[in-house]
Coordinates of C-alpha atoms in Angstrom, one line a residue:
X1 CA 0.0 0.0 0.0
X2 CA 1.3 3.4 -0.9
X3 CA 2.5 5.8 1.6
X4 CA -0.2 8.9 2.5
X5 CA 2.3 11.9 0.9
X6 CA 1.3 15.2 2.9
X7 CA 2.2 17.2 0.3
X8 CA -0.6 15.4 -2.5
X9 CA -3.5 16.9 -3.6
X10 CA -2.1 20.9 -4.5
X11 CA -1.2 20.9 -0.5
X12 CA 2.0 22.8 0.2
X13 CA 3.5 23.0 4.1
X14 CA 4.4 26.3 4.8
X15 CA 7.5 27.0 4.9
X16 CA 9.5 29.3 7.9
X17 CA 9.2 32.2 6.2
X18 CA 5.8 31.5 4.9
X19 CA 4.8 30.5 8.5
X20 CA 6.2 34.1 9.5
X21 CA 4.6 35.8 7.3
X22 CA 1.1 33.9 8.1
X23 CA 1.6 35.1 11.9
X24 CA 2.4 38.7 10.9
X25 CA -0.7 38.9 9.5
X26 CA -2.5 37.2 12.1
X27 CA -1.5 39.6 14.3
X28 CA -2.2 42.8 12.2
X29 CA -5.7 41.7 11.6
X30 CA -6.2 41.1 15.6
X31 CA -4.5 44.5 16.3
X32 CA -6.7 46.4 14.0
X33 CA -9.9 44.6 15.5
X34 CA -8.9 45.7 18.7
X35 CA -8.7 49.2 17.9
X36 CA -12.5 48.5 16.5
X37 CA -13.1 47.6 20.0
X38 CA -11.4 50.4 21.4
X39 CA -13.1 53.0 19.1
X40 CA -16.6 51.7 19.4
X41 CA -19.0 53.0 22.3
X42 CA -19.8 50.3 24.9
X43 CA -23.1 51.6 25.0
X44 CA -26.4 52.2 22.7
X45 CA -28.4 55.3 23.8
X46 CA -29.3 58.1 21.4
X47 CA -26.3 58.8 19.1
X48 CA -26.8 62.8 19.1
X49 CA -26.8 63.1 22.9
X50 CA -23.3 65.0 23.6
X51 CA -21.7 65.6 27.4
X52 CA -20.9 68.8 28.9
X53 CA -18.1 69.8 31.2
X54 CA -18.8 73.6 32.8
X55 CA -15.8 74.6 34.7
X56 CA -16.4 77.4 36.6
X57 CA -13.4 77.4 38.7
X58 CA -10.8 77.3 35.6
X59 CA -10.1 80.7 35.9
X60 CA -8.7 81.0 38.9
X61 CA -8.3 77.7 39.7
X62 CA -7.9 75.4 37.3
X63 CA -7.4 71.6 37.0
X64 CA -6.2 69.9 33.7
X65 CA -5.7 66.7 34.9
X66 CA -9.4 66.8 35.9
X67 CA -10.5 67.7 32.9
X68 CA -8.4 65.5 30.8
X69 CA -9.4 62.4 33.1
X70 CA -13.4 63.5 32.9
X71 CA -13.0 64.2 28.9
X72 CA -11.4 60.4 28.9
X73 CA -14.4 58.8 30.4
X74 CA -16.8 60.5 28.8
X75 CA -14.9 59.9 25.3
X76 CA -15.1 56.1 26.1
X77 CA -18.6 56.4 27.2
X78 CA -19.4 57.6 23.1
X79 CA -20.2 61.0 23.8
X80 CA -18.5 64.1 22.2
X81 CA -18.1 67.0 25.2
X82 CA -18.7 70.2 25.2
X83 CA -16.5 72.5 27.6
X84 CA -17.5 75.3 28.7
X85 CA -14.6 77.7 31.0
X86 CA -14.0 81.4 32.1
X87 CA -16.3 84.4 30.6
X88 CA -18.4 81.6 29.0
X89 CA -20.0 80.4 32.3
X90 CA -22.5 83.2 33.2
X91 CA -26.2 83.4 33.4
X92 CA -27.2 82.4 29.7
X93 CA -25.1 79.6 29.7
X94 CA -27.8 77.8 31.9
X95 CA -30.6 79.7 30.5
X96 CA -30.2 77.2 27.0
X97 CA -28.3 74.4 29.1
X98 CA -31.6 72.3 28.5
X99 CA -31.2 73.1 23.9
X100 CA -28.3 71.2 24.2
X101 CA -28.9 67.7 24.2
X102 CA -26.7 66.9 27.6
X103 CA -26.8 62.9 28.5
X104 CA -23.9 64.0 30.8
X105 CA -23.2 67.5 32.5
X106 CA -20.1 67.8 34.8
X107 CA -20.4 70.7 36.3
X108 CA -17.2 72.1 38.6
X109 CA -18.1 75.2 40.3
X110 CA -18.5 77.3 43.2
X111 CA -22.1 76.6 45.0
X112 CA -23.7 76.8 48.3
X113 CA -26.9 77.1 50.2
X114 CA -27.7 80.8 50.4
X115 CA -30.2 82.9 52.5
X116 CA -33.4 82.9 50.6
X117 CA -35.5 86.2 51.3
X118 CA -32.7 87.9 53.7
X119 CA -34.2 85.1 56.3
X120 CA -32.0 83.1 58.1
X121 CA -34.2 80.4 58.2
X122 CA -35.0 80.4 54.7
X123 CA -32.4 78.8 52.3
X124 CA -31.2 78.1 48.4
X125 CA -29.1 76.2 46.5
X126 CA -27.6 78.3 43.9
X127 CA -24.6 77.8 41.2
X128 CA -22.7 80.4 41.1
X129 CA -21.4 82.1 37.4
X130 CA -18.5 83.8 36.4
X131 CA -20.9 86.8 35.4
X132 CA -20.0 90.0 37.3
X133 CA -23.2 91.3 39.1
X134 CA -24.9 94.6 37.6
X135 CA -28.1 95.4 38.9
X136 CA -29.5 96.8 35.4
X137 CA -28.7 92.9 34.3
X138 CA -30.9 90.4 34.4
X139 CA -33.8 92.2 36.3
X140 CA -36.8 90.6 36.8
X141 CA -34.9 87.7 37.5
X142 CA -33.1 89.7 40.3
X143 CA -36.0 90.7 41.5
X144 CA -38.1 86.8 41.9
X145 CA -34.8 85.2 43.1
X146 CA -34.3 83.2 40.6
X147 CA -30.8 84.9 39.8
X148 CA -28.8 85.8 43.3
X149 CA -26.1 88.2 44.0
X150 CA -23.3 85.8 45.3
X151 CA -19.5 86.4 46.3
X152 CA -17.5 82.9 46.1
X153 CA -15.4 83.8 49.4
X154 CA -16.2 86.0 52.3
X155 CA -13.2 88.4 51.3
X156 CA -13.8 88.3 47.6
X157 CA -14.5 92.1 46.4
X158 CA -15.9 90.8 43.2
X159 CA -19.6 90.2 43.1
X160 CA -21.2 87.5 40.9
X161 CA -24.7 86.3 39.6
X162 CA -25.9 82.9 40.8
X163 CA -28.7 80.6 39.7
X164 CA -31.2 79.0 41.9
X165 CA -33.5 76.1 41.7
X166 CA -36.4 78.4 40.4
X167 CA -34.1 79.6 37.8
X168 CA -34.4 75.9 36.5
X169 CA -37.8 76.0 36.9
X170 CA -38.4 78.5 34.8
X171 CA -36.4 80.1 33.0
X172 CA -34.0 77.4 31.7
X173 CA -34.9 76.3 27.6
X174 CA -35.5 73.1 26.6
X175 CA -35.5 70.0 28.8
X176 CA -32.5 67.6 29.9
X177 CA -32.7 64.2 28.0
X178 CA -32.3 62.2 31.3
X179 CA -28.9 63.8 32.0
X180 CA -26.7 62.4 34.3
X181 CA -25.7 65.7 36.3
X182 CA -22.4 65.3 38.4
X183 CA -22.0 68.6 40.6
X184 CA -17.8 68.7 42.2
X185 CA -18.8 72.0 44.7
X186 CA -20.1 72.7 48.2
X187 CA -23.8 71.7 49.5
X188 CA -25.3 70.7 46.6
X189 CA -27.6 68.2 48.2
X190 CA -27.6 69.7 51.5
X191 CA -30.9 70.1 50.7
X192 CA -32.9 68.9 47.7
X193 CA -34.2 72.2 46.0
X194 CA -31.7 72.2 43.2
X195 CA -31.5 68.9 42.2
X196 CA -35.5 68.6 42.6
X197 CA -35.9 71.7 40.3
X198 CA -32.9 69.1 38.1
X199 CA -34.8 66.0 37.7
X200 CA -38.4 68.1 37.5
X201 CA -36.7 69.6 34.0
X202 CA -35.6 66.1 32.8
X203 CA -32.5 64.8 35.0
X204 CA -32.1 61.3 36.0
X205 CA -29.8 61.9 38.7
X206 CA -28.1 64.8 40.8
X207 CA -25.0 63.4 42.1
X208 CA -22.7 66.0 44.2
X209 CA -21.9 66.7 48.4
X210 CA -23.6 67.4 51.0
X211 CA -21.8 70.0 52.8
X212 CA -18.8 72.4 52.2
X213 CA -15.9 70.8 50.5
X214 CA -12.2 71.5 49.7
X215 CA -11.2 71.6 46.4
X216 CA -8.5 69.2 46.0
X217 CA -10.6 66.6 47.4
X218 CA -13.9 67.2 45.4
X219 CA -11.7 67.5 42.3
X220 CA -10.2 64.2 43.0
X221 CA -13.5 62.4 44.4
X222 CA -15.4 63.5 41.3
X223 CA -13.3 62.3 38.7
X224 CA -13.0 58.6 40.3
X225 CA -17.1 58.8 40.3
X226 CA -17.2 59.8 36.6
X227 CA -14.5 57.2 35.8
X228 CA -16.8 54.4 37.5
X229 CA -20.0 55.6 36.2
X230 CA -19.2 56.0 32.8
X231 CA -15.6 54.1 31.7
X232 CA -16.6 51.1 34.2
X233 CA -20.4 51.0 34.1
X234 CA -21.1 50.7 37.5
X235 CA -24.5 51.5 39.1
X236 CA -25.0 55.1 40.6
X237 CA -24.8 53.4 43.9
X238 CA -21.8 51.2 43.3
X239 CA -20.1 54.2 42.3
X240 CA -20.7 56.6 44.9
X241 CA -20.0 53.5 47.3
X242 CA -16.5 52.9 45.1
X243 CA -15.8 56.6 45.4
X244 CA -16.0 56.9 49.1
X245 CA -14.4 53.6 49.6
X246 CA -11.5 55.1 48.1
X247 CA -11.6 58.5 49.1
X248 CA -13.3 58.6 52.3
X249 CA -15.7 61.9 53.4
X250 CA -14.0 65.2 53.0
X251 CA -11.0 65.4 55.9
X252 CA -12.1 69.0 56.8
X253 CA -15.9 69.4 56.2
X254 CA -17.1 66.2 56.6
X255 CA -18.7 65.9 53.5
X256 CA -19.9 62.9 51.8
X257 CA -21.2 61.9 48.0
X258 CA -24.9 61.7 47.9
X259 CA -27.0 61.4 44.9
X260 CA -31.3 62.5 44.0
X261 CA -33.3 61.0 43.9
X262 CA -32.3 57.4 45.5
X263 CA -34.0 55.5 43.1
X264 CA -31.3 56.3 40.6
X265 CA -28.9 54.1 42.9
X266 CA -30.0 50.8 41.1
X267 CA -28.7 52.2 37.6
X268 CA -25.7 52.5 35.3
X269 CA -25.4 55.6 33.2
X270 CA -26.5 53.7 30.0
X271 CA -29.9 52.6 31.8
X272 CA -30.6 56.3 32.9
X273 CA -30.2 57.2 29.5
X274 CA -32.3 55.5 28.4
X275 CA -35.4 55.5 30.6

């Protein structure tokens, strides 16, 4: 009986440099799959939702690795961001925040709870702008409270307007698509008037502290949430819990991560999204 010859029937064994040549391409295939991968969202929501970062605080103090890290995550979420800095952070700015299609707005900025009314026992949440107060400016507004006269530090000379929850309410534009709102400043969700008057114009989620907090922490804390929210797809409440885990409350205020309203907790960015 004949012997079987592997190299009958047209078949050829590759040679070394054949074989080489097979594994080179192999690999160049694989490689550019991978950056497929890499380049592809992880998520399907609605493809013309975009992310805003608003960074109030650039001016004076500003923070690129914090917005290089929060431009990242978002990026590998599949969103294109928007950032907003300096002289472009004033009153108007949130007046059309709601025309501009916002699944995600990071919002880094000077805030606080305010005496409403000139009573002490009265209280606001306000975001403060980088727009310098004039009282011919924004009248009516002045005058209803929904714009405030705020100073970002006792000793500050400069005078600045500020938007409260009624401001929201209504004056804002549009509506947010379900947007994922991430506040890094001071008191945010001390109380729940501003994130209320958030979720009542379309906002899935208010996430942000609950009392006064220092900067370098908040700037660190806030980044680590975004980075597990949105690059890692945790839940709202796994990455709060994640973020505190790591970071603990604030070492001089006390201040922890909170988020509005609870019922958020059980979601990942992609589900809130698209509710």
């Amino acid at each position: 009986m004949a012997k079987h010859n592997p190299r009958a029937l047209g078949t050829k064994t590759p040679g070394r440099h054949e074989a080489r040549w097979l594994w080179l391409a192999g690999a160049a295939i694989a490689f550019v799959a991978l950056g497929v991968w890499l380049l592809t969202p992880r998520v399907s929501i609605d493809p013309d939702l975009r992310a805003a970062l608003i960074d109030q605080l650039s001016p004076r103090y500003p923070n690129e690795q914090f917005r290089a890290s929060v431009a990242a995550d978002v990026a590998y979420f599949g969103l294109p961001c928007d950032i907003f800095e300096g002289d472009e952070v004033d009153v108007d700015l949130y007046r059309g925040i709601g025309e501009g299609n916002y699944g995600v707005l990071v919002i880094r900025s000077h805030s606080g709870s305010l005496e409403s009314g000139g009573a002490a026992n009265q209280r606001t949440t306000a975001l403060f702008t980088n727009e310098r107060y004039a009282e011919y400016k924004h009248v009516a507004e002045q005058l209803n409270e929904r714009v405030l006269i705020v100073r970002p530090f006792e000793a500050d000379p400069v005078l600045t307007f500020g938007v409260a929850p009624s401001f929201f309410a209504k004056s804002m534009r549009g509506e947010l698509p379900g947007t994922v709102v991430v506040v890094a400043g001071c008191s945010v969700l001390a109380r729940p008037d501003l994130a209320q008057a958030l979720v009542e114009r379309g906002a899935s989620v208010v996430v942000s502290w609950d009392r006064s907090v220092g900067l370098d922490y908040v700037d660190e804390a806030a980044a680590l949430f975004v980075r597990h929210l949105l690059a890692e797809g945790m839940t709202v409440e796994e990455a709060a819990a994640a973020t505190m885990a790591e970071v603990g409350a604030d070492p001089e205020f006390g201040a922890v991560l909170k988020y509005y309203p609870t019922s958020a907790g059980r979601h990942n960015a992609e589900e809130l999204l698209r509710r």
